[in-house]
Coordinates of C-alpha atoms in Angstrom, one line a residue:
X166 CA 0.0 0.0 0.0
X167 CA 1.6 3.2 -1.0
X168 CA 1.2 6.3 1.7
X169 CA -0.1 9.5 1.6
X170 CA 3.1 11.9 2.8
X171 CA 3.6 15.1 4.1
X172 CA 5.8 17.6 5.6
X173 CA 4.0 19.4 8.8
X174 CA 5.2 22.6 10.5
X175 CA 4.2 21.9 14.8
X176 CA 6.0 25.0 16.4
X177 CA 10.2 25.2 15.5
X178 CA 9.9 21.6 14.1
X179 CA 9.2 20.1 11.0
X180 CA 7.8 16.6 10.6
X181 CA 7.5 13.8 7.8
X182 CA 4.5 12.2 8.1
X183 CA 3.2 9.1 6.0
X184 CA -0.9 8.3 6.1
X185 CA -2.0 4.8 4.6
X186 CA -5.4 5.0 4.0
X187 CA -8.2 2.4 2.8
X188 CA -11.8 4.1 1.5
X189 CA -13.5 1.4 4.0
X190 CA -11.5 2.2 7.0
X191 CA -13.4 4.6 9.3
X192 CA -11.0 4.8 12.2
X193 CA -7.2 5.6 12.2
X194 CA -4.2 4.1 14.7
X195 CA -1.0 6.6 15.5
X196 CA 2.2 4.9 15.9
X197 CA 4.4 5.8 18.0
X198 CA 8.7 4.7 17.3
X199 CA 11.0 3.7 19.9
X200 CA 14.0 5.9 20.4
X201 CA 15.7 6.4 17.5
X202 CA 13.7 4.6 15.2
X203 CA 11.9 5.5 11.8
X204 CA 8.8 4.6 10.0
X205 CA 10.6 2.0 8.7
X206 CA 10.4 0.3 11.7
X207 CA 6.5 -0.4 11.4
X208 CA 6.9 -1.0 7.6
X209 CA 5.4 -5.0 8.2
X210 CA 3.0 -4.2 10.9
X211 CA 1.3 -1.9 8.2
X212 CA -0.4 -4.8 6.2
X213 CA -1.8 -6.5 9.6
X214 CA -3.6 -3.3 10.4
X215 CA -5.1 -1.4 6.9
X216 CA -7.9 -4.0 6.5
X217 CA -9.3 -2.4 9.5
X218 CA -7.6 0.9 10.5
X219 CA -5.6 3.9 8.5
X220 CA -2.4 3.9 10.1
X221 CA -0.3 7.3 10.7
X222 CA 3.4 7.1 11.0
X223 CA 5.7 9.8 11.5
X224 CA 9.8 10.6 12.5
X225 CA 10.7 12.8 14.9
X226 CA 12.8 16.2 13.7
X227 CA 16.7 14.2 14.1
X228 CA 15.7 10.7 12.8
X229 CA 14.1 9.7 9.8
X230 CA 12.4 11.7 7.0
X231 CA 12.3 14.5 9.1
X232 CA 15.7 14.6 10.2
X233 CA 16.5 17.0 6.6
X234 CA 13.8 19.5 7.0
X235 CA 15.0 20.3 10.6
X236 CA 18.4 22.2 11.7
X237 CA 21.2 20.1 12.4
X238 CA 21.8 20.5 16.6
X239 CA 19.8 20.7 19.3
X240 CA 17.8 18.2 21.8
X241 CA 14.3 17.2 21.4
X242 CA 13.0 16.8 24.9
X243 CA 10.3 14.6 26.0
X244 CA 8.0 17.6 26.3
X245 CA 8.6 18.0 22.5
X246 CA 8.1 15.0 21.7
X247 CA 4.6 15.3 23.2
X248 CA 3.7 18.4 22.1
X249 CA 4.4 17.2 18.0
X250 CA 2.8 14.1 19.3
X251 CA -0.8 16.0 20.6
X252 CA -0.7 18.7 17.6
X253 CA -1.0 14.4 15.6
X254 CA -3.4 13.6 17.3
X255 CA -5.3 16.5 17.0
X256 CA -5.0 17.1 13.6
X257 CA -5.4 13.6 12.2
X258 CA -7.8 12.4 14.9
X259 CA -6.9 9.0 15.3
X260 CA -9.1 6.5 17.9
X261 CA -6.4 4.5 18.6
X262 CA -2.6 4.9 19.7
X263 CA 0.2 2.3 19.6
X264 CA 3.8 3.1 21.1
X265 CA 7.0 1.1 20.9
X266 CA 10.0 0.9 23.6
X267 CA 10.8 4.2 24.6
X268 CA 8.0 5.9 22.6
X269 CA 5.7 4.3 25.9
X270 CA 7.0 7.3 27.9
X271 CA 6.1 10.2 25.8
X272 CA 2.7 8.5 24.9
X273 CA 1.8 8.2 28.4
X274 CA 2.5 12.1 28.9
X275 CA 0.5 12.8 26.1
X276 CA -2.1 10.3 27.0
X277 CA -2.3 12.1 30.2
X278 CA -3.3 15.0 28.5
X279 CA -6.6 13.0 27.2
X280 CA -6.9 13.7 23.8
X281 CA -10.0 14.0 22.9
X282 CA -10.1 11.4 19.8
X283 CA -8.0 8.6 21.7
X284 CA -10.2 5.8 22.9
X285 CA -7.7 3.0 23.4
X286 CA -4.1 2.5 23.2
X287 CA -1.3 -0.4 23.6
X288 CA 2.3 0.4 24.8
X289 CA 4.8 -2.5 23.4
X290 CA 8.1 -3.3 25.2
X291 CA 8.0 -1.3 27.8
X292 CA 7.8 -1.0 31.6
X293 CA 8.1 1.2 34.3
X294 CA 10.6 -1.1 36.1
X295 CA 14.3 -0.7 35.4
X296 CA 15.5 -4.2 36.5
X297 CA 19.1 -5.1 36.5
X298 CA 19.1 -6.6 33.1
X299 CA 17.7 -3.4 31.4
X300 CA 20.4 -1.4 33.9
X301 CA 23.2 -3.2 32.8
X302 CA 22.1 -2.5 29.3
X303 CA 21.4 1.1 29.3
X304 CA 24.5 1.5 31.4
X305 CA 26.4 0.1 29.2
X306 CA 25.0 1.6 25.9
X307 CA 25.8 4.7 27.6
X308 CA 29.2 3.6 28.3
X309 CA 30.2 2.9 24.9
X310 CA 28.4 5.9 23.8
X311 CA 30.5 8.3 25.4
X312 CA 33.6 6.9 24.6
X313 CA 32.8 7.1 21.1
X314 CA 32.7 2.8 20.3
X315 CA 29.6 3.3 18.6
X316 CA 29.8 -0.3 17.0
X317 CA 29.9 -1.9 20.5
X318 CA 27.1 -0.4 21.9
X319 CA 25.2 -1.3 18.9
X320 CA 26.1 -4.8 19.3
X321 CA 25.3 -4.6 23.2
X322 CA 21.7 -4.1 22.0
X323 CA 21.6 -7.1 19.7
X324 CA 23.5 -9.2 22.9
X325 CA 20.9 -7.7 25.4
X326 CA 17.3 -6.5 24.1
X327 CA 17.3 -8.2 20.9
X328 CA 19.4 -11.6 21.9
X329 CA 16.2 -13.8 20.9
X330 CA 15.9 -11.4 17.7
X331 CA 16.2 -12.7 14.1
X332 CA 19.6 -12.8 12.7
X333 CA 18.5 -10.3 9.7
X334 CA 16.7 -8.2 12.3
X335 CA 20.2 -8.2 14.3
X336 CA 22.0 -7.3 11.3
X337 CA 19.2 -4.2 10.0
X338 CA 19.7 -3.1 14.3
X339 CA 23.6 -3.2 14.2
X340 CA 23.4 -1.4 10.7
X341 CA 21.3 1.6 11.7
X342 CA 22.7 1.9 15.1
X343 CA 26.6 1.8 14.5
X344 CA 25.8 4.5 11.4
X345 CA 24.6 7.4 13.8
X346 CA 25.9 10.9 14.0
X347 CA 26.8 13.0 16.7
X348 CA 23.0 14.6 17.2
X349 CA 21.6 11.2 17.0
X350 CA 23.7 9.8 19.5
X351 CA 23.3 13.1 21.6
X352 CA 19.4 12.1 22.0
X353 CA 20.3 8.4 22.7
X354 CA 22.4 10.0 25.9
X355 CA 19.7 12.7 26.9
X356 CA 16.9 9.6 26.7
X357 CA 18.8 7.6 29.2
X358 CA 19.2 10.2 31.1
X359 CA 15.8 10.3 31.4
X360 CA 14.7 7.3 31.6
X361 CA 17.0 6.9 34.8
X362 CA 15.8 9.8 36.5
X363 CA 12.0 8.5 36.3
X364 CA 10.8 6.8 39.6
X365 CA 7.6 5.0 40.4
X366 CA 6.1 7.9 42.2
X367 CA 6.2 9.8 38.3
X368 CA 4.7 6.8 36.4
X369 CA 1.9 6.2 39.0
X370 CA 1.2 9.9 38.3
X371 CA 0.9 9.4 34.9
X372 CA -0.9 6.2 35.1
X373 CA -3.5 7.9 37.2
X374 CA -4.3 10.4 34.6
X375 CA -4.7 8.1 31.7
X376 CA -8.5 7.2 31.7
X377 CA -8.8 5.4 28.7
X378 CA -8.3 1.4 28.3
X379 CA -4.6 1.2 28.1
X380 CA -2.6 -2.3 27.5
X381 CA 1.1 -3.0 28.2
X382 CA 2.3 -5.6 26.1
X383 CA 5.9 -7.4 26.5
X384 CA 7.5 -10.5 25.1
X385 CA 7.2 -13.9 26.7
X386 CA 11.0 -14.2 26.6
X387 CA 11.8 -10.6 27.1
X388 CA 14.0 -10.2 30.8

C-alpha cells in the first residue's frame, strides 16, 4: 500500500508524516517509534492493520524523514516530543494509539493529557521497572556511547534486548545503530538520562491520569 506523505510545520519543528489510507477504514491508529527509530520500523505491521484501521506514522525532527527538514543540533526533549505528538493527534484524529520501547513514555504524557479522539491505546516493550538486566544494558549503551565505540554499543543491543531477535533483524539493528551521527547519539544519551531519573512515584502519576483502556504488552522471553 503506497502512503499519503507530508511535511507538517508543529512550532520550530518540522515533521514527515506518512498516512495509509483504505476508502473502508473509518477509524485511524497513530504509531508511536521507539528511540531512534523510523517509519521503517513499522513498515510490516502496516499490512496487519489497513484492513481495518488507517495507520499514521511519522519521525521525529533528528531521525528519519524528518531529520533533513529540521536544523542540524539541538535536543528534542520529552516535552517536544509530546507536544508534536498531541498537535497528531489533534489534527489527524486518530481512535487508537500504539507506542514502541521508549515511545511508551512520551505516549503516556500525552495520553495524560486525554486527547479528545483517543479511545484505546497499547504500549509495546516497555515497563516502568528498570531491573538489572535493562540497567546493565542502558548503562552500558551509555558507556560505549560516550567513549565514542559506537559499533559496541550497537552490538550490546543485539547481545541484550534483541538476543532472541532474528539474525536479519540483528544485522538491520547493528546497521542503523553503528551509522549514527553525533545529534543522534546526543538524544540516545539525553533519553537515558531520562529514563534513569523516572521513579515510580512519576509513572503512577501518569498512570493515574490516563482514563482510557490502556494495555502493556511485553515478550514472553523478554527479561
Amino acid at each position: 500500500m503506497k502512503a499519503n506523505t507530508e511535511v507538517i510545520t508543529i512550532g520550530n519543528h518540522c515533521i514527515h508524516v506518512e498516512m495509509y489510507q483504505q476508502p473502508k477504514n473509518t477509524e485511524s491508529i497513530i504509531m508511536v517509534n521507539g528511540a531512534l527509530a523510523t517509519t521503517a520500523s513499522f513498515t510490516n505491521c502496516i499490512k496487519y492493520l489497513s484492513d481495518g484501521l488507517n495507520v499514521i506514522l511519522f519521525d521525529l525532527p533528528f531521525a528519519g524523514q524528518s531529520k533533513p527538514h529540521n536544523p542540524v543540533g539541538g535536543i528534542i526533549t520529552k516535552e517536544d516530543e509530546v507536544s508534536i505528538l498531541l498537535a497528531l493527534i489533534e489534527r489527524f484524529q486518530p481512535t487508537s494509539l500504539l507506542s514502541v520501547s521508549w515511545g511508551g513514555y512520551a505516549a503516556m504524557m500525552a495520553l495524560a493529557q486525554s486527547p479528545s479522539s483517543i479511545k484505546k491505546a497499547v504500549l509495546a516493550s516497555f515497563s516502568t521497572q528498570l531491573n538489572d538486566s535493562m540497567l546493565r544494558y542502558i548503562k552500558g549503551a551509555r558507556h560505549y556511547i560516550q567513549i565514542g565505540d559506537v559499533k559496541t554499543a550497537a552490538n550490546l543491543l543485539n547481545q541484550e534486548v534483541g538476543k532472541h531477535l532474528p539474525r536479519l533483524l540483528k544485522y538491520i539493528n547493528y546497521k542503523h545503530l553503528s551509522r549514527l551521527d553525533k545529534q543522534e547519539l546526543q538524544q540516545v544519551c539525553f533519553h537515558i538520562e531520562q529514563i534513569l531519573s523516572m521513579n515510580d512515584t512519576d509513572y503512577e502519576q501518569l498512570l493515574g491520569n490516563i482514563e482510557i483502556p490502556t494495555l502493556f504488552v511485553n515478550g514472553k522471553m523478554d527479561e
